[in-house]
Coordinates of C-alpha atoms (C1' of nucleotides) in Angstrom, one line a residue:
Chain A
M827 CA 36.4 -23.9 -24.3
S828 CA 33.1 -23.3 -22.9
F829 CA 30.0 -22.1 -24.6
I830 CA 30.0 -18.5 -23.3
Q831 CA 33.7 -18.1 -24.4
Q832 CA 32.9 -19.3 -27.9
T833 CA 29.8 -17.1 -28.1
T834 CA 30.5 -13.9 -26.3
D835 CA 32.3 -11.9 -29.2
K836 CA 29.2 -12.8 -31.4
N837 CA 27.0 -11.1 -29.0
Y838 CA 24.1 -13.2 -29.6
Y839 CA 21.8 -11.6 -26.9
R840 CA 21.3 -8.5 -29.4
S841 CA 21.6 -10.3 -32.8
S842 CA 18.1 -11.9 -32.8
K843 CA 15.3 -9.7 -33.7
Q844 CA 12.5 -12.1 -32.9
L845 CA 10.9 -12.0 -29.4
F846 CA 9.0 -14.8 -27.6
A847 CA 6.5 -13.9 -24.9
L848 CA 5.1 -16.9 -22.7
I849 CA 2.0 -16.3 -21.0
D850 CA 1.2 -18.6 -18.1
C851 CA -1.9 -18.5 -16.1
N852 CA -1.3 -18.3 -12.2
S853 CA -2.5 -21.3 -10.2
F854 CA -4.6 -22.2 -13.2
Y855 CA -6.8 -24.8 -11.6
A856 CA -7.3 -22.9 -8.3
S857 CA -7.9 -19.7 -10.4
C858 CA -10.8 -21.2 -12.4
E859 CA -12.5 -22.5 -9.2
R860 CA -12.3 -18.9 -8.1
I861 CA -14.0 -17.4 -11.0
F862 CA -17.3 -19.0 -10.0
N863 CA -16.7 -18.8 -6.3
T864 CA -15.9 -15.3 -5.2
K865 CA -15.8 -16.3 -1.3
I866 CA -12.6 -18.0 -2.0
I867 CA -10.6 -15.2 -3.6
K868 CA -7.8 -14.3 -1.1
K869 CA -8.2 -17.6 0.7
P870 CA -6.1 -20.8 0.3
V871 CA -7.3 -22.9 -2.5
V872 CA -5.9 -26.6 -3.7
V873 CA -7.2 -28.9 -6.3
L874 CA -6.7 -32.6 -6.2
S875 CA -5.6 -35.0 -8.8
N876 CA -8.0 -37.8 -9.8
N877 CA -9.0 -39.9 -7.0
D878 CA -8.3 -36.9 -4.8
G879 CA -5.0 -38.4 -4.5
C880 CA -2.4 -35.6 -4.9
I881 CA -2.2 -31.8 -4.9
I882 CA -2.0 -30.4 -8.2
A883 CA -2.7 -26.9 -8.0
R884 CA -2.3 -24.3 -5.2
S885 CA -3.2 -20.7 -4.8
D886 CA -0.5 -18.5 -3.5
E887 CA -2.2 -18.5 0.1
A888 CA -1.9 -22.4 -0.1
K889 CA 1.8 -22.1 -1.1
E890 CA 2.4 -20.0 1.8
L891 CA 1.3 -22.4 4.1
G892 CA 3.9 -24.9 3.0
I893 CA 1.8 -27.1 1.0
Q894 CA 3.9 -28.9 -1.7
M895 CA 3.1 -29.5 -5.4
G896 CA 2.4 -33.3 -5.9
E897 CA 2.1 -33.8 -2.2
P898 CA -0.6 -36.7 -1.4
F899 CA -3.8 -35.3 0.1
F900 CA -3.7 -37.4 3.2
K901 CA -0.3 -36.0 4.1
A902 CA -1.3 -32.5 3.8
K903 CA -4.7 -32.9 5.5
D904 CA -3.6 -31.6 9.1
I905 CA -2.5 -28.2 7.4
I906 CA -5.4 -28.1 5.2
T907 CA -8.0 -28.6 8.1
K908 CA -6.2 -26.4 10.4
N909 CA -6.1 -23.4 7.9
K910 CA -9.5 -24.2 6.5
V911 CA -8.1 -24.6 3.1
N912 CA -10.5 -24.9 0.2
V913 CA -10.2 -28.1 -1.4
F914 CA -11.6 -29.2 -5.1
S915 CA -11.4 -32.3 -6.9
S916 CA -10.2 -31.6 -10.4
N917 CA -13.0 -30.6 -12.9
Y918 CA -11.3 -30.9 -16.1
S919 CA -14.1 -30.1 -18.5
L920 CA -14.5 -26.6 -16.6
Y921 CA -10.6 -26.0 -16.8
G922 CA -10.5 -27.0 -20.6
D923 CA -13.5 -24.7 -21.4
I924 CA -11.7 -21.8 -19.3
S925 CA -8.3 -22.6 -21.1
N926 CA -10.1 -22.3 -24.6
R927 CA -11.3 -18.9 -23.8
V928 CA -8.1 -17.8 -22.4
M929 CA -6.3 -18.9 -25.6
E930 CA -8.9 -17.2 -27.9
V931 CA -8.2 -13.7 -26.3
L932 CA -4.4 -14.3 -26.4
S933 CA -4.7 -14.9 -30.0
T934 CA -6.1 -11.4 -30.6
F935 CA -2.8 -10.0 -29.3
S936 CA -0.6 -11.8 -31.9
P937 CA -0.9 -13.7 -35.4
E938 CA 1.5 -16.3 -34.0
I939 CA 0.5 -18.3 -31.2
E940 CA 1.5 -21.6 -29.8
I941 CA -0.7 -23.1 -27.4
Y942 CA 1.7 -25.1 -25.3
S943 CA -0.4 -26.6 -22.5
I944 CA -3.6 -26.1 -20.8
D945 CA -2.5 -23.0 -19.0
E946 CA 0.3 -21.6 -21.2
A947 CA 0.9 -20.1 -24.5
F948 CA 3.9 -18.7 -26.5
L949 CA 3.3 -15.7 -28.6
K950 CA 5.7 -14.3 -31.1
F951 CA 6.2 -10.6 -31.1
D952 CA 8.2 -10.1 -34.2
G953 CA 8.7 -6.4 -35.5
F954 CA 7.5 -4.8 -32.3
N955 CA 9.1 -1.8 -30.8
E956 CA 11.0 -2.8 -27.8
K957 CA 9.8 0.1 -25.9
K958 CA 6.2 -0.6 -26.5
I959 CA 6.4 -4.4 -25.3
D960 CA 5.9 -3.5 -21.9
D961 CA 2.7 -1.7 -22.6
H962 CA 1.5 -4.7 -24.7
C963 CA 2.2 -7.4 -22.1
K964 CA 0.5 -5.1 -19.5
K965 CA -2.7 -4.9 -21.8
I966 CA -2.5 -8.8 -22.2
R967 CA -2.7 -9.3 -18.5
D968 CA -5.3 -6.7 -17.8
T969 CA -7.5 -8.2 -20.8
I970 CA -7.2 -11.7 -19.5
K971 CA -8.2 -10.7 -15.9
Q972 CA -10.8 -8.5 -16.9
W973 CA -12.7 -10.7 -19.6
I974 CA -12.0 -14.0 -18.1
G975 CA -11.0 -13.5 -14.4
I976 CA -7.7 -15.3 -14.6
P977 CA -4.6 -13.8 -13.5
V978 CA -1.6 -14.3 -15.8
S979 CA 2.2 -13.8 -15.8
V980 CA 4.0 -12.8 -18.9
G981 CA 7.8 -13.3 -19.6
V982 CA 9.5 -12.0 -22.8
G983 CA 12.8 -13.2 -24.2
R984 CA 14.6 -13.7 -27.6
T985 CA 14.2 -17.5 -27.0
K986 CA 11.5 -19.8 -25.8
T987 CA 13.8 -21.0 -22.9
L988 CA 14.7 -17.3 -21.9
A989 CA 10.9 -16.3 -22.2
K990 CA 10.5 -19.3 -19.7
V991 CA 13.1 -17.7 -17.5
A992 CA 11.4 -14.4 -17.6
N993 CA 8.2 -15.8 -16.8
H994 CA 9.7 -17.6 -13.8
L995 CA 10.9 -14.1 -12.6
A996 CA 7.5 -12.5 -13.3
K997 CA 6.0 -15.1 -10.9
K998 CA 8.6 -15.1 -8.3
N999 CA 9.1 -11.2 -7.8
K1000 CA 6.3 -9.5 -6.6
E1001 CA 7.6 -6.1 -7.5
K1002 CA 7.6 -7.0 -11.3
K1003 CA 3.7 -7.1 -11.1
G1004 CA 3.4 -10.1 -13.3
I1005 CA 5.6 -9.0 -16.2
S1006 CA 9.3 -9.5 -16.9
I1007 CA 11.1 -8.5 -20.0
L1008 CA 14.4 -9.9 -20.3
L1009 CA 16.4 -8.6 -23.2
E1010 CA 19.5 -6.9 -21.7
E1011 CA 22.6 -8.9 -21.7
K1012 CA 23.7 -7.6 -18.4
E1013 CA 20.2 -8.4 -16.8
I1014 CA 20.3 -11.7 -18.7
K1015 CA 23.6 -12.8 -17.2
Q1016 CA 22.7 -11.2 -13.6
E1017 CA 19.6 -13.5 -13.4
L1018 CA 21.1 -16.6 -14.9
S1019 CA 23.7 -16.4 -12.3
I1020 CA 20.9 -16.7 -9.6
L1021 CA 18.8 -19.2 -11.6
D1022 CA 19.0 -22.7 -10.0
V1023 CA 19.6 -25.1 -12.6
K1024 CA 16.9 -27.0 -11.4
D1025 CA 14.6 -24.2 -12.7
I1026 CA 15.9 -24.1 -16.2
W1027 CA 13.2 -25.4 -18.7
G1028 CA 14.2 -28.9 -19.8
I1029 CA 16.5 -29.9 -16.9
G1030 CA 14.3 -32.1 -14.4
K1031 CA 15.1 -33.7 -11.3
K1032 CA 17.6 -36.4 -12.4
L1033 CA 19.6 -33.9 -14.6
S1034 CA 19.7 -31.2 -11.8
I1035 CA 21.1 -33.8 -9.3
F1036 CA 23.9 -34.6 -11.8
L1037 CA 24.6 -31.2 -12.6
K1038 CA 24.9 -30.3 -8.9
S1039 CA 27.4 -33.2 -8.5
N1040 CA 29.5 -31.8 -11.0
G1041 CA 29.7 -28.5 -9.3
I1042 CA 27.0 -26.8 -11.7
Y1043 CA 24.5 -24.9 -9.3
S1044 CA 23.5 -21.9 -11.4
A1045 CA 22.3 -21.4 -15.1
F1046 CA 25.4 -19.4 -15.5
D1047 CA 27.5 -22.1 -14.2
F1048 CA 26.1 -24.4 -16.8
L1049 CA 27.0 -22.0 -19.5
Q1050 CA 30.8 -22.2 -18.5
K1051 CA 30.9 -25.9 -19.2
E1052 CA 32.8 -27.2 -22.2
R1053 CA 30.5 -28.0 -25.2
G1054 CA 31.9 -31.4 -25.3
W1055 CA 31.1 -32.2 -21.6
V1056 CA 27.5 -31.1 -22.2
R1057 CA 27.3 -33.1 -25.6
K1058 CA 28.9 -36.2 -23.9
N1059 CA 26.6 -36.1 -20.7
M1060 CA 23.4 -34.5 -21.8
G1061 CA 23.2 -35.0 -25.6
V1062 CA 21.5 -32.8 -28.0
I1063 CA 18.8 -31.7 -25.5
G1064 CA 21.5 -30.4 -23.4
E1065 CA 23.3 -28.6 -26.1
R1066 CA 19.9 -27.2 -27.3
I1067 CA 19.3 -25.7 -23.9
V1068 CA 22.8 -24.0 -23.7
M1069 CA 22.2 -22.4 -27.2
E1070 CA 18.7 -21.1 -26.1
L1071 CA 20.0 -19.5 -22.9
L1072 CA 22.4 -17.8 -24.8
G1073 CA 19.9 -16.3 -26.9
L1074 CA 20.3 -18.4 -30.1
S1075 CA 16.8 -19.6 -30.7
C1076 CA 16.5 -23.4 -31.5
L1077 CA 13.0 -24.1 -30.6
S1078 CA 10.5 -22.5 -33.0
L1079 CA 7.1 -21.6 -32.5
E1080 CA 4.7 -24.5 -33.3
M1081 CA 1.7 -22.9 -34.4
I1082 CA 0.1 -26.2 -35.9
P1083 CA -0.2 -28.7 -33.2
N1084 CA 1.4 -31.9 -34.5
S1085 CA -1.0 -34.7 -34.5
K1086 CA -0.9 -37.1 -31.7
K1087 CA 1.3 -39.9 -32.0
N1088 CA 0.0 -42.0 -29.0
C1089 CA -3.1 -41.8 -27.0
C1090 CA -3.4 -42.9 -23.7
V1091 CA -6.3 -43.6 -21.2
S1092 CA -5.6 -44.8 -17.5
R1093 CA -6.7 -44.4 -14.0
S1094 CA -6.0 -45.4 -10.7
F1095 CA -9.1 -47.3 -9.2
G1096 CA -11.2 -45.9 -6.3
Y1097 CA -10.7 -49.1 -4.4
P1098 CA -8.2 -52.0 -5.0
I1099 CA -9.5 -54.6 -7.3
E1100 CA -9.1 -58.1 -7.6
T1101 CA -11.3 -60.2 -9.9
F1102 CA -10.9 -60.5 -13.6
E1103 CA -14.5 -59.2 -13.8
D1104 CA -13.9 -55.7 -12.2
L1105 CA -10.9 -55.6 -14.0
S1106 CA -12.4 -56.3 -17.4
Q1107 CA -15.0 -53.5 -16.8
S1108 CA -12.5 -51.0 -16.2
V1109 CA -10.4 -52.0 -19.1
A1110 CA -13.4 -52.1 -21.3
N1111 CA -14.3 -48.4 -20.1
Y1112 CA -10.9 -46.9 -20.8
A1113 CA -10.6 -49.0 -24.2
T1114 CA -14.0 -47.2 -24.9
R1115 CA -12.7 -43.8 -24.2
A1116 CA -9.6 -44.4 -26.1
A1117 CA -11.6 -45.1 -29.0
E1118 CA -13.7 -42.1 -28.6
K1119 CA -10.6 -39.9 -28.2
L1120 CA -9.3 -41.3 -31.6
R1121 CA -12.5 -40.7 -33.1
E1122 CA -12.5 -37.2 -31.8
D1123 CA -9.2 -36.5 -33.6
N1124 CA -9.9 -38.5 -36.8
L1125 CA -7.2 -41.0 -35.9
V1126 CA -6.7 -44.6 -36.4
T1127 CA -4.4 -47.3 -35.2
N1128 CA -3.7 -51.1 -35.4
V1129 CA -1.5 -51.4 -32.2
M1130 CA -2.2 -50.7 -28.8
S1131 CA -0.6 -51.7 -25.6
L1132 CA -2.4 -52.6 -22.3
F1133 CA -0.9 -52.3 -18.8
L1134 CA -1.9 -53.1 -15.2
L1135 CA -0.3 -52.7 -11.9
T1136 CA -0.7 -53.2 -8.2
N1137 CA 0.1 -50.3 -5.7
Y1138 CA 3.8 -50.2 -5.4
F1139 CA 3.2 -47.9 -2.2
N1140 CA 1.9 -50.5 -0.4
K1141 CA 5.0 -52.6 0.6
K1142 CA 2.9 -55.3 2.4
D1143 CA 0.9 -56.5 -0.6
L1144 CA 2.2 -58.8 -3.4
Q1145 CA 3.5 -56.8 -6.4
Y1146 CA 2.8 -57.4 -10.0
S1147 CA 2.8 -55.4 -13.0
N1148 CA 2.7 -56.2 -16.8
S1149 CA 1.9 -55.0 -20.1
L1150 CA 1.2 -56.4 -23.5
K1151 CA 1.4 -55.0 -26.9
I1152 CA -1.6 -56.0 -29.1
Q1153 CA -1.9 -56.0 -32.9
I1154 CA -5.0 -55.4 -34.7
D1155 CA -5.1 -56.7 -38.4
Y1156 CA -6.3 -53.5 -39.7
L1157 CA -6.5 -49.8 -38.8
T1158 CA -9.5 -48.8 -36.8
N1159 CA -11.0 -46.5 -34.2
D1160 CA -14.1 -48.9 -33.6
T1161 CA -15.1 -49.1 -29.9
V1162 CA -16.3 -52.7 -30.4
V1163 CA -13.0 -53.8 -32.1
I1164 CA -10.8 -52.1 -29.4
V1165 CA -12.7 -53.1 -26.5
K1166 CA -12.8 -56.7 -27.8
K1167 CA -9.1 -56.6 -28.5
A1168 CA -8.4 -55.1 -25.0
L1169 CA -10.3 -57.8 -23.2
E1170 CA -8.5 -60.7 -25.1
G1171 CA -5.1 -59.0 -23.9
L1172 CA -6.2 -58.6 -20.4
K1173 CA -6.9 -62.4 -20.2
K1174 CA -3.3 -62.9 -21.2
I1175 CA -1.7 -60.8 -18.6
Y1176 CA -4.2 -61.0 -15.7
R1177 CA -3.0 -63.0 -12.8
P1178 CA -5.4 -63.8 -9.9
G1179 CA -4.4 -63.1 -6.4
Y1180 CA -3.3 -59.6 -6.6
K1181 CA -4.9 -56.3 -5.5
Y1182 CA -4.6 -54.1 -8.5
K1183 CA -4.3 -50.3 -8.3
K1184 CA -4.2 -49.2 -11.9
A1185 CA -4.8 -50.2 -15.6
G1186 CA -4.5 -48.3 -18.9
I1187 CA -4.5 -48.3 -22.4
I1188 CA -2.1 -46.8 -24.8
M1189 CA -3.0 -46.5 -28.5
L1190 CA 0.1 -46.4 -30.4
N1191 CA 1.5 -45.3 -33.9
L1192 CA -1.6 -43.3 -34.7
S1193 CA -2.4 -42.2 -38.2
Q1194 CA -4.9 -40.3 -40.0
E1195 CA -8.3 -41.9 -40.4
S1196 CA -8.0 -40.8 -44.3
N1197 CA -5.3 -43.3 -44.4
I1198 CA -7.6 -46.4 -44.4
Q1199 CA -8.0 -47.9 -47.7
G1200 CA -8.2 -51.3 -49.7
L1201 CA -9.6 -54.3 -48.5
F1202 CA -11.5 -53.1 -45.3
E1203 CA -13.6 -50.4 -47.1
F1204 CA -16.9 -52.2 -46.5
N1205 CA -16.1 -52.9 -42.7
K1206 CA -14.9 -49.1 -42.4
E1207 CA -18.2 -47.7 -43.5
K1208 CA -20.3 -50.0 -41.5
S1209 CA -18.3 -49.3 -38.4
S1210 CA -18.0 -45.6 -38.8
S1211 CA -21.8 -45.2 -39.2
L1212 CA -22.4 -47.1 -36.1
M1213 CA -19.6 -44.9 -34.2
K1214 CA -21.3 -42.0 -35.3
S1215 CA -24.5 -42.6 -33.9
F1216 CA -22.7 -43.9 -30.8
D1217 CA -20.7 -40.6 -30.4
S1218 CA -23.8 -38.4 -31.2
I1219 CA -26.0 -40.0 -28.5
N1220 CA -23.3 -39.5 -25.9
L1221 CA -22.6 -35.9 -26.8
R1222 CA -26.2 -35.3 -26.5
Y1223 CA -27.5 -37.1 -23.6
G1224 CA -23.8 -37.3 -21.7
N1225 CA -21.2 -39.7 -21.5
S1226 CA -21.9 -43.4 -21.3
T1227 CA -25.6 -43.0 -22.2
I1228 CA -24.9 -46.0 -24.4
H1229 CA -21.7 -48.0 -23.9
T1230 CA -20.6 -51.7 -24.4
A1231 CA -22.1 -54.3 -22.2
A1232 CA -18.5 -55.2 -21.0
E1233 CA -18.2 -51.9 -19.2
G1234 CA -20.5 -53.2 -16.7
I1235 CA -23.2 -51.1 -14.5
N1236 CA -21.5 -51.4 -11.0
K1237 CA -18.5 -49.5 -11.4
L1238 CA -16.9 -50.4 -8.1
W1239 CA -13.4 -49.2 -9.7
S1240 CA -14.2 -45.8 -10.6
M1241 CA -12.8 -42.7 -9.3
Q1242 CA -13.5 -40.9 -6.2
R1243 CA -14.2 -37.2 -6.7
Q1244 CA -15.7 -36.0 -3.8
K1245 CA -15.2 -32.6 -3.8
M1246 CA -15.8 -31.4 -7.5
S1247 CA -17.3 -28.0 -8.2
P1248 CA -20.2 -27.9 -10.8
C1249 CA -19.3 -27.8 -14.4
Y1250 CA -20.4 -24.2 -14.6
T1251 CA -19.4 -23.4 -18.3
T1252 CA -20.3 -26.9 -20.1
R1253 CA -23.0 -28.7 -18.5
F1254 CA -26.2 -27.0 -18.0
N1255 CA -28.0 -29.9 -16.3
E1256 CA -25.3 -30.2 -13.5
L1257 CA -25.6 -26.6 -13.0
L1258 CA -29.4 -26.6 -12.7
K1259 CA -29.0 -29.5 -10.1
V1260 CA -26.8 -27.4 -8.1
D1261 CA -28.9 -24.2 -8.1
L1262 CA -31.9 -26.2 -7.2
Chain B
dT443 C1' -7.1 -46.2 4.9
dC444 C1' -5.4 -42.6 1.2
dT445 C1' 0.3 -41.4 -3.6
dG446 C1' -2.6 -38.4 -10.8
dG447 C1' -3.0 -38.5 -15.8
dG448 C1' -1.6 -37.6 -20.5
dG449 C1' 1.9 -36.5 -23.6
dT450 C1' 6.9 -35.8 -26.2
dC451 C1' 11.5 -36.9 -27.5
dC452 C1' 16.2 -39.2 -27.5
dT453 C1' 19.1 -43.1 -26.9
dA454 C1' 21.2 -47.5 -26.4
dG455 C1' 21.1 -51.8 -27.9
dG456 C1' 19.4 -55.8 -30.6
dA457 C1' 17.9 -57.6 -34.9
dC458 C1' 18.6 -57.9 -39.2
dC459 C1' 20.5 -57.5 -43.7
dC460 C1' 24.2 -57.5 -47.4
Chain C
dT1297 C1' 42.1 -73.2 -34.7
dC1298 C1' 41.0 -69.0 -36.9
dT1299 C1' 34.5 -66.6 -38.0
dG1300 C1' 33.6 -58.8 -40.8
dG1301 C1' 32.0 -54.7 -40.7
dG1302 C1' 28.8 -51.3 -41.5
dG1303 C1' 24.3 -49.8 -42.0
dT1304 C1' 19.2 -49.5 -41.0
dC1305 C1' 15.3 -50.2 -38.4
dC1306 C1' 12.8 -51.0 -34.2
dT1307 C1' 11.7 -51.0 -29.5
dA1308 C1' 12.0 -50.5 -24.6
dG1309 C1' 13.2 -47.4 -21.3
dG1310 C1' 14.3 -43.2 -19.4
dA1311 C1' 14.2 -38.4 -19.2
dC1312 C1' 11.4 -34.2 -19.5
dC1313 C1' 7.0 -31.3 -19.7
dC1314 C1' 2.5 -29.6 -17.6

DNA sequence: TCTGGGGTCCTAGGACCC
DNA sequence: TCTGGGGTCCTAGGACCC
């Protein structure tokens, strides 16, 4: 028996009182660039990943030109030049700051908010009069646009997954004007029957290929499958998606962000690098940043993983990749210790004769700093006062004002970001430079 | 020439124990 | 010759997300 047969009588679509709204900023990074550069409004805009490698955000005008998400920049270069597309390197401090402002405004519209990503948040609309929801959504959209200058889409449903579906419709159908409220059973079924399985939240590339090879093309087709089949082939995740699409909420609003379990710092190099010297400078730099990130969140660890790899796109070159798990004898977030351990690890997995493309560090099994106790109290205090000075100097005078000797001075390996906009909202000095 | 970065969760299978 | 079975814990890898 399929899920839908089992559940039709129970009429889940009407049973739940709770409502979720998903607010999603349209082409977020491109929209951020537009706030401070009015000349590019209504013009095609794309934003590139680190190293100006891939296209990671596109304005509607850029989408219409056929530029694909995730497409390598060099492949789209012809279309970009021909159509005078405005191109920006990513400027995460700008986007992060704008995101905080958007979230702050959103939180005035409901006491229950989950910040889901840099450009998305779920709000809970419990106890709202359904007739007034549309007005409320309009107000959200207008306020964010007016106060911050970012266009958003709003989708409302009885589960997070249905709110995602609604948001998808709000974005896709122009006549909806950025708002879609999906609560009526008939309408839900209608929309699910034309929703491609690949567009369901939680179903990615692999699963959608698998589903289509089994004759499942729409979300509605998916709901026709027997429960046992879904469980067997897609595990609990598949089952959960089905329940959510049927209006049975399985995913709750996470108002308090869980503390991070891992923390990764990795970059592709601006140029392929071969020497141990260059590689160790980059690893020292990533380890330094990783330690800083831990201190920002008051976290510590005693285990980390180091990895490095060559460019697998470059078929002519010899390929090598390796990773190493590194244990530290005590919990720490001390830059000096973490850099030292990372470099010791690098010696073990570095092999000469390869052109390295990327390296990174993952801090694992993170726990709260307050957990440090016992034998290492002495070291802890000494280290944390040094690290505090380290962090406050870098905060005041800019990143990497102070750094460990291992990071080196000639950063040949560092990223290329040729088209970056100024950090309008976060770095006064840079703004001055530009204005002058 | 040029192909991102940072996360989460789930599962299968091995190690180990009694 | 014949060599248990069930439980737990850990880890690597795969899938997904933005």
